[in-house]
């Protein structure tokens, strides 16, 4: 172990000396702004999608497609006693497949609103405005994918076929150990593998309230030092998403069981020049399908329910 020499009062370390020399040099502050300061001040963190971490993503080639008249789709097998969910078009209610052993999954476009950039802004911004705008457009697509997944999941757990058996409630607004276990028991009761919890980061923060009655000393210390609880109870993962409703915690089966997201065209960024001007338009789009295999692969805990834990 290297032991640093003690610093005398007023003595500067190497980085501080470098900064002082930089600021004292000609155009020093401008150089500091260009070399040391971030390209731009980012208040909110970039959006991180979760759906591609919780269901299987499959690339689809033209050879995989089935064509009937004007309709193009792929097919997946469904268990005989499963109720599956398929999204036909973004923003529409999912279609539930109750009978049969084959599910037809069509593709729908996911598209961001057009973003316009003036050539003046492109030329005068101190950072790569084009690249940053493309990054944000891609993040918006991730958000739309996540919303489609949540719509499909909610349709399944609220369906008549689920009959309320895939949902549990608790009276408390913060996560409780009994509520989390009740959600896991939904899977145990159905004899379905349980892999992860999905929740809003605000809901996730409730773990900071857990103490010796819920956690062992080592886990308590980990949460105290890092503020993180990435897994619990033998490796059950905890996934967060900012668009998840704060009052819900979802239980999910392993991704290979839960469902598929076939991709006909992955994230594509289209940049076009606006006629008669030097301005640019950016459009992000993709063609995907969404298939949740069974209502038994999903569970949902509602926080703050008046009726209390089910």
JSON list of C-alpha atoms in Angstrom, two decimals, residues 40-159:
[
{"chain": "A", "resi": 40, "resn": "UNK", "atom": "CA", "xyz": [-23.69, 19.98, -21.89]},
{"chain": "A", "resi": 41, "resn": "UNK", "atom": "CA", "xyz": [-25.41, 19.96, -18.53]},
{"chain": "A", "resi": 42, "resn": "UNK", "atom": "CA", "xyz": [-27.61, 16.87, -18.38]},
{"chain": "A", "resi": 43, "resn": "UNK", "atom": "CA", "xyz": [-30.25, 17.14, -15.67]},
{"chain": "A", "resi": 44, "resn": "UNK", "atom": "CA", "xyz": [-32.19, 13.92, -16.26]},
{"chain": "A", "resi": 45, "resn": "UNK", "atom": "CA", "xyz": [-30.46, 10.62, -16.85]},
{"chain": "A", "resi": 46, "resn": "UNK", "atom": "CA", "xyz": [-30.83, 8.93, -20.23]},
{"chain": "A", "resi": 47, "resn": "UNK", "atom": "CA", "xyz": [-33.73, 6.53, -20.46]},
{"chain": "A", "resi": 48, "resn": "UNK", "atom": "CA", "xyz": [-32.81, 2.86, -20.05]},
{"chain": "A", "resi": 49, "resn": "UNK", "atom": "CA", "xyz": [-35.35, 0.40, -21.39]},
{"chain": "A", "resi": 50, "resn": "UNK", "atom": "CA", "xyz": [-36.10, -2.88, -19.65]},
{"chain": "A", "resi": 51, "resn": "UNK", "atom": "CA", "xyz": [-38.24, -4.97, -22.01]},
{"chain": "A", "resi": 52, "resn": "UNK", "atom": "CA", "xyz": [-35.26, -6.43, -23.89]},
{"chain": "A", "resi": 53, "resn": "UNK", "atom": "CA", "xyz": [-33.92, -7.65, -20.56]},
{"chain": "A", "resi": 54, "resn": "UNK", "atom": "CA", "xyz": [-37.12, -9.45, -19.53]},
{"chain": "A", "resi": 55, "resn": "UNK", "atom": "CA", "xyz": [-38.34, -11.21, -22.71]},
{"chain": "A", "resi": 56, "resn": "UNK", "atom": "CA", "xyz": [-36.53, -12.99, -25.54]},
{"chain": "A", "resi": 57, "resn": "UNK", "atom": "CA", "xyz": [-35.63, -10.80, -28.51]},
{"chain": "A", "resi": 58, "resn": "UNK", "atom": "CA", "xyz": [-35.44, -12.64, -31.83]},
{"chain": "A", "resi": 59, "resn": "UNK", "atom": "CA", "xyz": [-34.23, -11.26, -35.15]},
{"chain": "A", "resi": 60, "resn": "UNK", "atom": "CA", "xyz": [-36.60, -12.24, -37.96]},
{"chain": "A", "resi": 61, "resn": "UNK", "atom": "CA", "xyz": [-35.49, -12.70, -41.55]},
{"chain": "A", "resi": 62, "resn": "UNK", "atom": "CA", "xyz": [-37.78, -12.68, -44.61]},
{"chain": "A", "resi": 63, "resn": "UNK", "atom": "CA", "xyz": [-37.47, -16.48, -44.72]},
{"chain": "A", "resi": 64, "resn": "UNK", "atom": "CA", "xyz": [-39.10, -16.71, -41.29]},
{"chain": "A", "resi": 65, "resn": "UNK", "atom": "CA", "xyz": [-42.23, -14.83, -42.33]},
{"chain": "A", "resi": 66, "resn": "UNK", "atom": "CA", "xyz": [-45.62, -16.29, -43.15]},
{"chain": "A", "resi": 67, "resn": "UNK", "atom": "CA", "xyz": [-47.60, -14.41, -45.80]},
{"chain": "A", "resi": 68, "resn": "UNK", "atom": "CA", "xyz": [-51.37, -14.75, -46.15]},
{"chain": "A", "resi": 69, "resn": "UNK", "atom": "CA", "xyz": [-52.91, -12.27, -48.59]},
{"chain": "A", "resi": 70, "resn": "UNK", "atom": "CA", "xyz": [-51.60, -8.89, -47.41]},
{"chain": "A", "resi": 71, "resn": "UNK", "atom": "CA", "xyz": [-50.80, -10.02, -43.87]},
{"chain": "A", "resi": 72, "resn": "UNK", "atom": "CA", "xyz": [-47.26, -10.84, -42.75]},
{"chain": "A", "resi": 73, "resn": "UNK", "atom": "CA", "xyz": [-46.60, -12.62, -39.45]},
{"chain": "A", "resi": 74, "resn": "UNK", "atom": "CA", "xyz": [-44.64, -15.25, -37.55]},
{"chain": "A", "resi": 75, "resn": "UNK", "atom": "CA", "xyz": [-46.13, -18.05, -35.47]},
{"chain": "A", "resi": 76, "resn": "UNK", "atom": "CA", "xyz": [-45.31, -19.33, -31.99]},
{"chain": "A", "resi": 77, "resn": "UNK", "atom": "CA", "xyz": [-46.61, -22.34, -30.11]},
{"chain": "A", "resi": 78, "resn": "UNK", "atom": "CA", "xyz": [-48.85, -21.84, -27.09]},
{"chain": "A", "resi": 79, "resn": "UNK", "atom": "CA", "xyz": [-49.52, -24.28, -24.28]},
{"chain": "A", "resi": 80, "resn": "UNK", "atom": "CA", "xyz": [-53.03, -25.70, -24.27]},
{"chain": "A", "resi": 81, "resn": "UNK", "atom": "CA", "xyz": [-54.09, -24.11, -20.96]},
{"chain": "A", "resi": 82, "resn": "UNK", "atom": "CA", "xyz": [-52.31, -20.75, -21.41]},
{"chain": "A", "resi": 83, "resn": "UNK", "atom": "CA", "xyz": [-53.88, -17.41, -22.21]},
{"chain": "A", "resi": 84, "resn": "UNK", "atom": "CA", "xyz": [-51.44, -15.51, -24.43]},
{"chain": "A", "resi": 85, "resn": "UNK", "atom": "CA", "xyz": [-51.29, -11.80, -25.26]},
{"chain": "A", "resi": 86, "resn": "UNK", "atom": "CA", "xyz": [-50.31, -10.31, -28.62]},
{"chain": "A", "resi": 87, "resn": "UNK", "atom": "CA", "xyz": [-50.11, -6.65, -29.58]},
{"chain": "A", "resi": 88, "resn": "UNK", "atom": "CA", "xyz": [-51.32, -6.13, -33.16]},
{"chain": "A", "resi": 89, "resn": "UNK", "atom": "CA", "xyz": [-50.83, -2.36, -33.36]},
{"chain": "A", "resi": 90, "resn": "UNK", "atom": "CA", "xyz": [-49.12, 0.05, -31.02]},
{"chain": "A", "resi": 91, "resn": "UNK", "atom": "CA", "xyz": [-51.59, 1.87, -28.78]},
{"chain": "A", "resi": 92, "resn": "UNK", "atom": "CA", "xyz": [-54.36, -0.70, -29.27]},
{"chain": "A", "resi": 93, "resn": "UNK", "atom": "CA", "xyz": [-55.56, -3.15, -26.63]},
{"chain": "A", "resi": 94, "resn": "UNK", "atom": "CA", "xyz": [-53.69, -6.47, -26.81]},
{"chain": "A", "resi": 95, "resn": "UNK", "atom": "CA", "xyz": [-55.39, -9.48, -28.37]},
{"chain": "A", "resi": 96, "resn": "UNK", "atom": "CA", "xyz": [-55.82, -12.43, -26.01]},
{"chain": "A", "resi": 97, "resn": "UNK", "atom": "CA", "xyz": [-55.50, -15.99, -27.33]},
{"chain": "A", "resi": 98, "resn": "UNK", "atom": "CA", "xyz": [-57.40, -18.36, -25.07]},
{"chain": "A", "resi": 99, "resn": "UNK", "atom": "CA", "xyz": [-57.89, -21.48, -27.19]},
{"chain": "A", "resi": 100, "resn": "UNK", "atom": "CA", "xyz": [-55.62, -23.25, -29.63]},
{"chain": "A", "resi": 101, "resn": "UNK", "atom": "CA", "xyz": [-51.93, -24.08, -29.55]},
{"chain": "A", "resi": 102, "resn": "UNK", "atom": "CA", "xyz": [-50.59, -21.59, -32.12]},
{"chain": "A", "resi": 103, "resn": "UNK", "atom": "CA", "xyz": [-50.36, -17.82, -31.88]},
{"chain": "A", "resi": 104, "resn": "UNK", "atom": "CA", "xyz": [-50.03, -15.49, -34.85]},
{"chain": "A", "resi": 105, "resn": "UNK", "atom": "CA", "xyz": [-47.75, -12.53, -34.12]},
{"chain": "A", "resi": 106, "resn": "UNK", "atom": "CA", "xyz": [-47.90, -9.64, -36.58]},
{"chain": "A", "resi": 107, "resn": "UNK", "atom": "CA", "xyz": [-45.52, -6.69, -36.77]},
{"chain": "A", "resi": 108, "resn": "UNK", "atom": "CA", "xyz": [-46.30, -3.09, -36.02]},
{"chain": "A", "resi": 109, "resn": "UNK", "atom": "CA", "xyz": [-44.29, 0.08, -36.51]},
{"chain": "A", "resi": 110, "resn": "UNK", "atom": "CA", "xyz": [-42.97, 1.96, -33.49]},
{"chain": "A", "resi": 111, "resn": "UNK", "atom": "CA", "xyz": [-42.14, 5.51, -34.49]},
{"chain": "A", "resi": 112, "resn": "UNK", "atom": "CA", "xyz": [-40.98, 8.61, -32.67]},
{"chain": "A", "resi": 113, "resn": "UNK", "atom": "CA", "xyz": [-42.27, 12.09, -33.53]},
{"chain": "A", "resi": 114, "resn": "UNK", "atom": "CA", "xyz": [-40.10, 13.90, -36.08]},
{"chain": "A", "resi": 115, "resn": "UNK", "atom": "CA", "xyz": [-37.40, 16.02, -34.49]},
{"chain": "A", "resi": 116, "resn": "UNK", "atom": "CA", "xyz": [-36.28, 19.12, -36.36]},
{"chain": "A", "resi": 117, "resn": "UNK", "atom": "CA", "xyz": [-32.83, 20.68, -36.05]},
{"chain": "A", "resi": 118, "resn": "UNK", "atom": "CA", "xyz": [-31.80, 23.90, -37.73]},
{"chain": "A", "resi": 119, "resn": "UNK", "atom": "CA", "xyz": [-28.46, 23.97, -39.48]},
{"chain": "A", "resi": 120, "resn": "UNK", "atom": "CA", "xyz": [-27.60, 26.97, -37.31]},
{"chain": "A", "resi": 121, "resn": "UNK", "atom": "CA", "xyz": [-28.00, 24.90, -34.14]},
{"chain": "A", "resi": 122, "resn": "UNK", "atom": "CA", "xyz": [-25.99, 22.05, -35.65]},
{"chain": "A", "resi": 123, "resn": "UNK", "atom": "CA", "xyz": [-23.12, 24.39, -36.53]},
{"chain": "A", "resi": 124, "resn": "UNK", "atom": "CA", "xyz": [-23.07, 26.46, -33.34]},
{"chain": "A", "resi": 125, "resn": "UNK", "atom": "CA", "xyz": [-23.58, 23.91, -30.54]},
{"chain": "A", "resi": 126, "resn": "UNK", "atom": "CA", "xyz": [-20.34, 23.02, -28.72]},
{"chain": "A", "resi": 127, "resn": "UNK", "atom": "CA", "xyz": [-21.25, 19.32, -28.88]},
{"chain": "A", "resi": 128, "resn": "UNK", "atom": "CA", "xyz": [-22.44, 16.94, -31.60]},
{"chain": "A", "resi": 129, "resn": "UNK", "atom": "CA", "xyz": [-26.11, 17.91, -31.69]},
{"chain": "A", "resi": 130, "resn": "UNK", "atom": "CA", "xyz": [-26.89, 15.44, -34.45]},
{"chain": "A", "resi": 131, "resn": "UNK", "atom": "CA", "xyz": [-25.49, 12.49, -32.52]},
{"chain": "A", "resi": 132, "resn": "UNK", "atom": "CA", "xyz": [-27.20, 13.54, -29.29]},
{"chain": "A", "resi": 133, "resn": "UNK", "atom": "CA", "xyz": [-30.57, 13.94, -31.01]},
{"chain": "A", "resi": 134, "resn": "UNK", "atom": "CA", "xyz": [-30.22, 10.48, -32.54]},
{"chain": "A", "resi": 135, "resn": "UNK", "atom": "CA", "xyz": [-29.45, 9.06, -29.08]},
{"chain": "A", "resi": 136, "resn": "UNK", "atom": "CA", "xyz": [-32.58, 10.65, -27.62]},
{"chain": "A", "resi": 137, "resn": "UNK", "atom": "CA", "xyz": [-34.70, 9.35, -30.51]},
{"chain": "A", "resi": 138, "resn": "UNK", "atom": "CA", "xyz": [-33.44, 5.81, -29.83]},
{"chain": "A", "resi": 139, "resn": "UNK", "atom": "CA", "xyz": [-34.29, 6.19, -26.15]},
{"chain": "A", "resi": 140, "resn": "UNK", "atom": "CA", "xyz": [-37.83, 7.24, -27.05]},
{"chain": "A", "resi": 141, "resn": "UNK", "atom": "CA", "xyz": [-38.20, 4.01, -29.01]},
{"chain": "A", "resi": 142, "resn": "UNK", "atom": "CA", "xyz": [-37.10, 2.04, -25.95]},
{"chain": "A", "resi": 143, "resn": "UNK", "atom": "CA", "xyz": [-39.76, 3.83, -23.91]},
{"chain": "A", "resi": 144, "resn": "UNK", "atom": "CA", "xyz": [-42.45, 2.94, -26.45]},
{"chain": "A", "resi": 145, "resn": "UNK", "atom": "CA", "xyz": [-41.36, -0.72, -26.38]},
{"chain": "A", "resi": 146, "resn": "UNK", "atom": "CA", "xyz": [-41.65, -0.75, -22.59]},
{"chain": "A", "resi": 147, "resn": "UNK", "atom": "CA", "xyz": [-45.13, 0.78, -22.70]},
{"chain": "A", "resi": 148, "resn": "UNK", "atom": "CA", "xyz": [-46.28, -1.87, -25.17]},
{"chain": "A", "resi": 149, "resn": "UNK", "atom": "CA", "xyz": [-45.00, -4.59, -22.83]},
{"chain": "A", "resi": 150, "resn": "UNK", "atom": "CA", "xyz": [-46.76, -3.10, -19.78]},
{"chain": "A", "resi": 151, "resn": "UNK", "atom": "CA", "xyz": [-50.03, -2.80, -21.73]},
{"chain": "A", "resi": 152, "resn": "UNK", "atom": "CA", "xyz": [-49.80, -6.47, -22.66]},
{"chain": "A", "resi": 153, "resn": "UNK", "atom": "CA", "xyz": [-48.94, -7.57, -19.12]},
{"chain": "A", "resi": 154, "resn": "UNK", "atom": "CA", "xyz": [-51.77, -5.57, -17.55]},
{"chain": "A", "resi": 155, "resn": "UNK", "atom": "CA", "xyz": [-54.27, -6.99, -20.04]},
{"chain": "A", "resi": 156, "resn": "UNK", "atom": "CA", "xyz": [-53.27, -10.51, -19.03]},
{"chain": "A", "resi": 157, "resn": "UNK", "atom": "CA", "xyz": [-53.41, -10.12, -15.25]},
{"chain": "A", "resi": 158, "resn": "UNK", "atom": "CA", "xyz": [-56.75, -8.29, -15.51]},
{"chain": "A", "resi": 159, "resn": "UNK", "atom": "CA", "xyz": [-58.30, -10.77, -17.95]}
]
